[in-house]
Coordinates of C-alpha atoms and ligand atoms in Angstrom, one line a residue:
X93 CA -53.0 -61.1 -83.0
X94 CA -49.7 -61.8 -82.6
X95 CA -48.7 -64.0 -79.1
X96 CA -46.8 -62.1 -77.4
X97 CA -49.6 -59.3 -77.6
X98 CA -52.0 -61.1 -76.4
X99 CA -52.1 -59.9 -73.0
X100 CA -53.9 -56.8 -74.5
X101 CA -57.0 -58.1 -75.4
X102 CA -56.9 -60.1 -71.7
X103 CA -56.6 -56.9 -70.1
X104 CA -59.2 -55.2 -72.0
X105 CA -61.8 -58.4 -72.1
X106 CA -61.0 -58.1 -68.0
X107 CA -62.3 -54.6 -68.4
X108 CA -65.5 -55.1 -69.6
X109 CA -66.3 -58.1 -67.8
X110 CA -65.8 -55.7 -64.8
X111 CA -67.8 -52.9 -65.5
X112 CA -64.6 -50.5 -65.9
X113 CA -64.2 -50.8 -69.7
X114 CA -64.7 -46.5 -71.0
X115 CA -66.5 -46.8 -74.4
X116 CA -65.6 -43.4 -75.9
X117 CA -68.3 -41.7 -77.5
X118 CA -68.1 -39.1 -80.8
X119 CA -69.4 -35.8 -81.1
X120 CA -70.8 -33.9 -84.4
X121 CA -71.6 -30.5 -83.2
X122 CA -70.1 -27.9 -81.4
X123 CA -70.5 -27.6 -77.9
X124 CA -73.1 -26.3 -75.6
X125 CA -76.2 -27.6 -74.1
X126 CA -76.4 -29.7 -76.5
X127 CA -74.4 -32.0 -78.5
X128 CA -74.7 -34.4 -81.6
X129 CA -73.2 -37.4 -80.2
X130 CA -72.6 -41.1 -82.3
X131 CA -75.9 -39.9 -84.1
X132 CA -78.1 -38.4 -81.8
X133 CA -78.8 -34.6 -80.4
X134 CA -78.6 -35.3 -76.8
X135 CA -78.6 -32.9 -73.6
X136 CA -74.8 -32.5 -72.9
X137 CA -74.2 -32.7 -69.1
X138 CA -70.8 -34.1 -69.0
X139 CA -68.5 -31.3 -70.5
X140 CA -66.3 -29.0 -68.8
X141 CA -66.9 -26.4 -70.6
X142 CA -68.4 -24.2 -67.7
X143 CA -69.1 -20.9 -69.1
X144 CA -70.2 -21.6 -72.5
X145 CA -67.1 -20.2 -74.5
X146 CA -65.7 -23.3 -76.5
X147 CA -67.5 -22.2 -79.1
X148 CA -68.6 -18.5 -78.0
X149 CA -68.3 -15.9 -81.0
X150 CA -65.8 -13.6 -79.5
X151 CA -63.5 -16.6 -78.8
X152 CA -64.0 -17.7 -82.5
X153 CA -63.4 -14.5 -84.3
X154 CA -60.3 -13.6 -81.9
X155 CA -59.4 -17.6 -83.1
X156 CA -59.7 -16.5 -87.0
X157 CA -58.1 -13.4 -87.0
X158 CA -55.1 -14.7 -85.3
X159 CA -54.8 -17.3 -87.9
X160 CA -55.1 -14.7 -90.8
X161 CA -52.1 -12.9 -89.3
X162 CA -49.8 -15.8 -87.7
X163 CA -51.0 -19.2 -89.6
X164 CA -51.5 -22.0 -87.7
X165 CA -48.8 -23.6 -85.8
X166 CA -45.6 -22.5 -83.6
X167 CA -43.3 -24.0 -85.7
X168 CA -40.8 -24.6 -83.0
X169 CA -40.8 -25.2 -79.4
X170 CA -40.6 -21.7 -77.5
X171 CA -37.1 -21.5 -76.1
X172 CA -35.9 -21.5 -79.7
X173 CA -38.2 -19.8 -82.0
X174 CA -41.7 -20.7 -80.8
X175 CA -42.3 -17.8 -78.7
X176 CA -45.2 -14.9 -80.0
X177 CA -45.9 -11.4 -78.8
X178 CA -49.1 -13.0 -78.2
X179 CA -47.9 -15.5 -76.2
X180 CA -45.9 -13.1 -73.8
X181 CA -49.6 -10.8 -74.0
X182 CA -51.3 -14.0 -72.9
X183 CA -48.8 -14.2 -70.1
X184 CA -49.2 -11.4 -68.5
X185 CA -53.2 -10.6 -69.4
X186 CA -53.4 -14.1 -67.0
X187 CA -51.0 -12.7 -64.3
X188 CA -53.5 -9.5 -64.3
X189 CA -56.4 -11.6 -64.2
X190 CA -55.5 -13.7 -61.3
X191 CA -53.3 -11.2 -59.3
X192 CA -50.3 -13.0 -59.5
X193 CA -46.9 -11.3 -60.3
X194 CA -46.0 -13.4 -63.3
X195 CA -47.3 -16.7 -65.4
X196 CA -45.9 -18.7 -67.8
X197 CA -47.9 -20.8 -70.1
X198 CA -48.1 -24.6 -71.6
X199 CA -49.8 -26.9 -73.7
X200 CA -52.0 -28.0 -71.0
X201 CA -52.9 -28.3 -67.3
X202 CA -51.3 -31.7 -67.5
X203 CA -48.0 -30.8 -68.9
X204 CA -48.1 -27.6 -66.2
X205 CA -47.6 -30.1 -63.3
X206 CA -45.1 -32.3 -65.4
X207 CA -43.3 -29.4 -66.0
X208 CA -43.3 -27.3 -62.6
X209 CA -43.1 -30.1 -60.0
X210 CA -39.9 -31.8 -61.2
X211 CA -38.6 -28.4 -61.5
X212 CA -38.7 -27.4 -58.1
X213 CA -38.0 -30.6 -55.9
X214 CA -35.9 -34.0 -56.9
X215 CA -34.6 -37.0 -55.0
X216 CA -32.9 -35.1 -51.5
X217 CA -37.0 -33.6 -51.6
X218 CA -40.3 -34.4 -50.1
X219 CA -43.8 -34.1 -51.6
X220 CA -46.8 -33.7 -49.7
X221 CA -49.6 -34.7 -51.8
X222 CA -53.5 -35.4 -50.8
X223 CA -54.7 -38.5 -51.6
X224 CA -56.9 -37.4 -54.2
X225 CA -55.0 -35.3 -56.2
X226 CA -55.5 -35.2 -59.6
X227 CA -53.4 -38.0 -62.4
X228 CA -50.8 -35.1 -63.9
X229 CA -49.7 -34.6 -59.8
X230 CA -49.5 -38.2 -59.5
X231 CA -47.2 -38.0 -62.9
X232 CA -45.3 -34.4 -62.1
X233 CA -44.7 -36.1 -58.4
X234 CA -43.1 -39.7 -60.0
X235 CA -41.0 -37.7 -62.7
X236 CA -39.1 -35.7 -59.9
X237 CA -37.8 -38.1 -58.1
X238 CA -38.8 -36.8 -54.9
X239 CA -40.3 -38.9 -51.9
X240 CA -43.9 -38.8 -52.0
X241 CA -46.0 -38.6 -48.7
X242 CA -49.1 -38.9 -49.1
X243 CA -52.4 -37.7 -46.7
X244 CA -55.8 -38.0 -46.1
X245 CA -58.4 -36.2 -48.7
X246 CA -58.2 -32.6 -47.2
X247 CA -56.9 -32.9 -43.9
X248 CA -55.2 -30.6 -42.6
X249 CA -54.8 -32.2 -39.4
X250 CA -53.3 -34.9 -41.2
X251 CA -50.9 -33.1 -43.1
X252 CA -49.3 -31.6 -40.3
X253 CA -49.0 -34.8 -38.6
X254 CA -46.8 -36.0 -41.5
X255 CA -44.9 -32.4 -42.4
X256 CA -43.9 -33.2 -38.7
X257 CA -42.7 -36.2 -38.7
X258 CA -40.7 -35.9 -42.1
X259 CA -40.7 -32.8 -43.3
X260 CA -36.7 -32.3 -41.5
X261 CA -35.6 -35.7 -43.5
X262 CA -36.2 -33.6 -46.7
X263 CA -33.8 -30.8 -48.8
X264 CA -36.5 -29.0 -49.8
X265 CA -40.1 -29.8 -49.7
X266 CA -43.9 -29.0 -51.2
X267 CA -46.7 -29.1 -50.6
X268 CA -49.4 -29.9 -52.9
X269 CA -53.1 -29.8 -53.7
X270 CA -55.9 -29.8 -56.3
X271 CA -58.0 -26.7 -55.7
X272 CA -61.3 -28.2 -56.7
X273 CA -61.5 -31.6 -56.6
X274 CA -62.7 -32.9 -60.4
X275 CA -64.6 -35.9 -59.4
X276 CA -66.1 -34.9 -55.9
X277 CA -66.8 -31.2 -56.4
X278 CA -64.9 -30.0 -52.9
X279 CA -63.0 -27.3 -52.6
X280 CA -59.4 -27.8 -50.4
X281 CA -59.1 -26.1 -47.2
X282 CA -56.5 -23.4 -48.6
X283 CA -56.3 -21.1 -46.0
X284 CA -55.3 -23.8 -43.7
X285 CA -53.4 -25.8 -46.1
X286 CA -51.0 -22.7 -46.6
X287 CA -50.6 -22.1 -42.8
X288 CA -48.9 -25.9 -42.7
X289 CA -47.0 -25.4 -45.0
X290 CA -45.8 -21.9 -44.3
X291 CA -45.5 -23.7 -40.3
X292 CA -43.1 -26.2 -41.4
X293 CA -40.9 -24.3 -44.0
X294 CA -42.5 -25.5 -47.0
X295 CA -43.4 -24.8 -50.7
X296 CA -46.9 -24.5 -51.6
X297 CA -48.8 -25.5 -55.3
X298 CA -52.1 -25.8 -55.8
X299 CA -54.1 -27.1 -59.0
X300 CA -57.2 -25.1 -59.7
X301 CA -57.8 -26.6 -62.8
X302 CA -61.3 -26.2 -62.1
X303 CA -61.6 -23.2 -60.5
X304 CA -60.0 -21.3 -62.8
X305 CA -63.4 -19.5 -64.6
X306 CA -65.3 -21.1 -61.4
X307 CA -64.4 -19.7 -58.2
X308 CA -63.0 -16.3 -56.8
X309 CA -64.5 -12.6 -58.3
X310 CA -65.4 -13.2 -61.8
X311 CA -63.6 -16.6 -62.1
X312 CA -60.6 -15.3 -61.1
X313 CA -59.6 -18.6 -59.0
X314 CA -59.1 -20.5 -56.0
X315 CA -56.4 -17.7 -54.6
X316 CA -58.6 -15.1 -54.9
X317 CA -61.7 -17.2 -53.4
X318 CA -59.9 -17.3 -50.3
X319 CA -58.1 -13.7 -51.1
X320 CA -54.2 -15.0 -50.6
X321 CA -52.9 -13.8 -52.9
X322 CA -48.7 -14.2 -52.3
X323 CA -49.7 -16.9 -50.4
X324 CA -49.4 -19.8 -52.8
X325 CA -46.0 -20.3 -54.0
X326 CA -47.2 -21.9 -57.2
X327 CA -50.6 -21.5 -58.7
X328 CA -51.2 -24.1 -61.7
X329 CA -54.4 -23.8 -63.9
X330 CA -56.1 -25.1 -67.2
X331 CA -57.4 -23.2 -70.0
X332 CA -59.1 -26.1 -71.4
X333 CA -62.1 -26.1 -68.7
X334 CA -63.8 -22.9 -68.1
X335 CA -62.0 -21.1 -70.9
X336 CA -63.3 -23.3 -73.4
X337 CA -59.6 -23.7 -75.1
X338 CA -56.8 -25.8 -74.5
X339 CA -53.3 -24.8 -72.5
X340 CA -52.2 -24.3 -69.6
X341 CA -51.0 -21.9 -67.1
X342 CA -48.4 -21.7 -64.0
X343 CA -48.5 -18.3 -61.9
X344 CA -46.2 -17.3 -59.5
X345 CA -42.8 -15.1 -58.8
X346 CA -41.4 -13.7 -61.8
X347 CA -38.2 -15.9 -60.5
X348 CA -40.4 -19.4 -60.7
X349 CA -41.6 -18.4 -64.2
X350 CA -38.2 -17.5 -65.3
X351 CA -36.8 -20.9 -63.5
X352 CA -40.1 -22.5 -65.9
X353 CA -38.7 -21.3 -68.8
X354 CA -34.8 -22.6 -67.6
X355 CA -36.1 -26.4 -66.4
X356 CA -39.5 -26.7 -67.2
X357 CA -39.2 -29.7 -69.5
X358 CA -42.8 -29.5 -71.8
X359 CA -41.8 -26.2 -72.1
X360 CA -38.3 -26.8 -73.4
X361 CA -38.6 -29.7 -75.6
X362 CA -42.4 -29.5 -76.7
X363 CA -44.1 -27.0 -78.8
X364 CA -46.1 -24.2 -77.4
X365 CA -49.9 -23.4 -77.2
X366 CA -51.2 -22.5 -81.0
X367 CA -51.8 -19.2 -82.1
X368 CA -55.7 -19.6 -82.4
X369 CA -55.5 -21.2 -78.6
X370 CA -53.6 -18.0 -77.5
X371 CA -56.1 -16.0 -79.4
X372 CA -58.8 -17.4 -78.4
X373 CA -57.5 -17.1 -75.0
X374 CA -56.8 -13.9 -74.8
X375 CA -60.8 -13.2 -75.9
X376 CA -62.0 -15.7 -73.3
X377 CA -60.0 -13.2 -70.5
X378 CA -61.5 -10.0 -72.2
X379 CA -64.9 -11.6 -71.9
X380 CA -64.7 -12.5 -68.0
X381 CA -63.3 -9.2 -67.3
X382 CA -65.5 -7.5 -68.7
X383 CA -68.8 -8.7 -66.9
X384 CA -69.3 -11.4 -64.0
X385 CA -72.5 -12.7 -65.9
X386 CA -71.3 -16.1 -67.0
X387 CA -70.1 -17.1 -64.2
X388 CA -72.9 -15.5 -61.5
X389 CA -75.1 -18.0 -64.3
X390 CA -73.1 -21.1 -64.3
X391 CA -73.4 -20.9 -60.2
X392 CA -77.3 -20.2 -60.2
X393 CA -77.8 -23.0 -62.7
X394 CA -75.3 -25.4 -60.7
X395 CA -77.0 -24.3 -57.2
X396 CA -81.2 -25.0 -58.8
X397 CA -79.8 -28.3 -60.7
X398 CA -78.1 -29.6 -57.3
X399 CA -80.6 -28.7 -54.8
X400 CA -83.3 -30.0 -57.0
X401 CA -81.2 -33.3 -57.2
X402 CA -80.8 -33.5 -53.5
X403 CA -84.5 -32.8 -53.1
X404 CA -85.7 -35.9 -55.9
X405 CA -83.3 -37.9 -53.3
X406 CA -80.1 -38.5 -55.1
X407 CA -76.4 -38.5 -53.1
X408 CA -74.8 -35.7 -54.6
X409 CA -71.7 -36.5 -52.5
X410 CA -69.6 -33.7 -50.4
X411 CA -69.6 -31.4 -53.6
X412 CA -69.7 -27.6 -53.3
X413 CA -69.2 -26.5 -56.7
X414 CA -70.5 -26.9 -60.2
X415 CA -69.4 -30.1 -60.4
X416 CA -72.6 -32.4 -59.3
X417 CA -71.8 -36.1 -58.9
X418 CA -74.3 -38.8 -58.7
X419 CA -73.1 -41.1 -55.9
X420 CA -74.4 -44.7 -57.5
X421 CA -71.5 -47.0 -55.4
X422 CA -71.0 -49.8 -58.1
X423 CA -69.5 -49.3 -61.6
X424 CA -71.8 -51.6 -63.1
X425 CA -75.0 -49.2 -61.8
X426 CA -73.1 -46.1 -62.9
X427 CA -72.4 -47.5 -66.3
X428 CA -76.0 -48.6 -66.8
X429 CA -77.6 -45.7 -65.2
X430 CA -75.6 -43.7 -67.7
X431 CA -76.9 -45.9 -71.2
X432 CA -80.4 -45.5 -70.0
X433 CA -79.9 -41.7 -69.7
X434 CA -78.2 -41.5 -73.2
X435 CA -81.2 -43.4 -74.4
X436 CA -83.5 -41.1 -73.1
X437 CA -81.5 -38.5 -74.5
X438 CA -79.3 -36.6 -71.5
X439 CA -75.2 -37.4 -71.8
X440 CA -73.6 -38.2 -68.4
X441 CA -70.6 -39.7 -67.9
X442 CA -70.7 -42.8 -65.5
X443 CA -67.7 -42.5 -63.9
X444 CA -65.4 -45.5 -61.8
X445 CA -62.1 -46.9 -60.9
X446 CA -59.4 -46.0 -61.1
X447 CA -60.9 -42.3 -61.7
X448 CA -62.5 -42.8 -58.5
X449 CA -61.9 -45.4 -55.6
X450 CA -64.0 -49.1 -55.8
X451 CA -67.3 -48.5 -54.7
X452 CA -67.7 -45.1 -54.9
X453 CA -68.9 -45.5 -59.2
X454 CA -70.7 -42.4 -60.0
X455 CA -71.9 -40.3 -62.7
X456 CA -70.5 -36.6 -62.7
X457 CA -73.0 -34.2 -63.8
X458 CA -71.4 -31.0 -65.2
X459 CA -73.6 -27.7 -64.8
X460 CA -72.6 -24.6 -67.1
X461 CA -73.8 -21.6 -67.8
X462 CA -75.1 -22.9 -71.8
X463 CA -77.8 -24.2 -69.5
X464 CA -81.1 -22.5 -69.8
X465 CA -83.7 -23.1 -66.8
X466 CA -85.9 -25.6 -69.3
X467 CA -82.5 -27.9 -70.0
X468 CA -81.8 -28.4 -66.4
X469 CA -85.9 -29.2 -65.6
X470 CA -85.8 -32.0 -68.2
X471 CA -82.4 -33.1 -66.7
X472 CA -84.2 -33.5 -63.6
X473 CA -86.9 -35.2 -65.4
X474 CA -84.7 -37.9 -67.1
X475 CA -82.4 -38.3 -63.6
X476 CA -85.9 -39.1 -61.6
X477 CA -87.5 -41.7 -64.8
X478 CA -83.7 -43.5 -65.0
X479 CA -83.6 -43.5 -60.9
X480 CA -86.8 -45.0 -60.1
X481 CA -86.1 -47.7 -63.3
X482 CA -82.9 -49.0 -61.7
X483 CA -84.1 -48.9 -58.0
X484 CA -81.6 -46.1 -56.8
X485 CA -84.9 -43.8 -55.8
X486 CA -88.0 -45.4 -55.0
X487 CA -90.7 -46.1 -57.6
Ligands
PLP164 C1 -58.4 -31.4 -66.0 C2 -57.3 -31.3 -65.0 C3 -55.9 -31.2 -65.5 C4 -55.6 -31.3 -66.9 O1 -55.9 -30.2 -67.6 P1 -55.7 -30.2 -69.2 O2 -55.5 -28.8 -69.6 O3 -56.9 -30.8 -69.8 O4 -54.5 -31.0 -69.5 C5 -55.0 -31.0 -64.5 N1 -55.3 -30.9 -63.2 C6 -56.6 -31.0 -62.8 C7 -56.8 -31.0 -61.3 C8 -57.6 -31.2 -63.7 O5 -58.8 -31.3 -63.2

């Protein structure tokens, strides 16, 4: 290795002497309960894939037929010639679905907060952001320019402590939030969240990359959860969770979507979703509109596998949703706790910093409605052997 590269390997030998180095595993198999991973078939309790459709039929066939018609790629990004009639169908098939007035998609939830927050505030602007947002705010906030002021994890109180104190320094300002929290599992106080910042003149965004599919009637979100809808200036959301794809989505005014299309920088100078993604898509909303049975499932599994959790005497944090994590404390614990499951055959992520804060190593246990009742029983089984081995319940 050459010198003057050598500061890689530090970094990286520093990582796994601390715990925090993320061995990536491969996969063999489709998704589901589940998986063929470096070898082995194990129980798959780590992916996001919440109602079961990254590899449902309907989703596959809308997938194939697309590609018999349109080929593969987009063969230019959209404001040139990248643009389908199936991309404008997906558009406005997610506006339906969620109630909004308009939506403009892009390649993924992460490129939807690049491109909308440096959009719509830059340097004379203020950002207020909770603590624990997700890593693509933290990005879409630095990219714009705009102060950042940060407050405490879903406060309220908090947040209108500092709209008040700064929010007249500030142009224009926003106000944003994840809707579910990815590694925690709680759901922001929305209601209250968009009386701030409707109080103190104030744009309002929230990220429900995972409750998109999750929460609201039939999965159709965090808005419609808490039923304010034209409440929430800008609504971003994943496809690449609960609808089993990949993209990404931004609903709002049909002015913010048109302003997307003028300054949204992913959108501009990076090629669009695929066809088979749209597709695929497009089946993923038929399917949820259709019936509520995937996702009344993926909340009865999530609600047994929790309580049950809870009950064996596990931490399962402040979580409210689907997402189940396994308060450990110490990377090292996590990480181990999480070989001795794959050994026994379950796949849990261990999860710690800079995901989550020192101290608070966990691993995240993702429900779904692939599940049947016997795959979340010998969860619970493997959880209790791998908890009284390490000491974390008693033996
Ligand atoms: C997963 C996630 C994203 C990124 O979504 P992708 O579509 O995978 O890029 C963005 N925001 C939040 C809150 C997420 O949990």
């Amino acid at each position: 290795m050459a010198q003057h590269l050598r500061w890689i390997d530090d970094e990286i030998a520093n990582l796994t002497s601390s715990g925090l180095y993320n061995r990536i595993r491969t996969l063999s198999s489709a998704q589901g309960a589940y998986l063929t991973v470096d070898g082995r078939r194990v129980l798959n309790f780590c992916s996001n894939n919440y109602l079961g459709l990254a590899n449902h039929p309907r989703l596959v066939e809308a997938a194939r037929e697309a590609v018999m018609r349109y080929g593969v790629g987009p063969a230019a990004v959209r404001s040139i010639a990248g643009t389908t009639d199936m991309h404008l169908e997906l558009e406005r098939r997610l506006a339906k679905f969620k109630g909004a007035e308009s939506t403009i998609t892009f390649q993924s939830g992460f490129t939807a907060n690049l491109g909308a927050i440096p959009a719509l505030v830059g340097s004379e602007d203020g950002i207020f952001s909770d603590e624990l947002n997700h890593a693509s705010i933290i990005d879409g906030c630095r990219l714009s320019g705009a102060k950042v002021v940060r407050y405490a994890h879903a406060q309220v109180d908090d947040l209108r402590r500092v709209l008040k104190a700064q929010r007249a320094s500030f142009r224009r300002a926003l106000v944003i939030s994840d809707g579910v929290f990815s590694m925690d599992g709680d759901v922001a106080p929305l209601p209250e969240i968009a009386a701030a910042a409707h109080d103190h003149e104030a744009m309002l965004m929230v990220d429900d990359a995972h409750g998109e599919g999750v929460l609201g009637r039939g999965g159709r979100g965090i808005v419609d959860h808490f039923g304010l809808h034209g409440q929430v200036d800008v609504e971003v959301g994943t496809l690449s969770k609960a609808f089993g794809v990949v993209g990404g989505v931004v609903a709002g005014s049909p002015s913010l979507a048109d302003w997307l299309r003028q300054r949204g920088r992913p959108f501009l100078f990076s090629s669009a979703m695929t066809i088979p993604d749209v597709a695929a898509c497009l089946a993923a909303i038929d399917l949820l509109e259709s019936s509520t049975e995937l996702v009344d499932r993926l909340w009865e599994n999530a609600r047994f596998f929790k309580g049950e959790m809870q009950r064996l005497g596990f931490d399962t944090g402040r979580s409210t949703t689907p997402i189940t994590p396994i308060m450990l404390g110490e990377a090292p614990l996590a990480q181990e706790f999480s070989r001795k499951l794959f050994e026994a055959g379950l796949f849990a992520m261990a999860i710690g910093y800079p995901t989550v804060p020192k101290g608070k190593a966990r691993i995240r246990v993702m429900i779904s409605a692939a599940h049947a009742r016997d795959d979340l029983e010998k969860g619970l089984e493997l959880f209790a052997g791998v908890g009284r081995t390490l000491g974390v319940l008693p033996a």
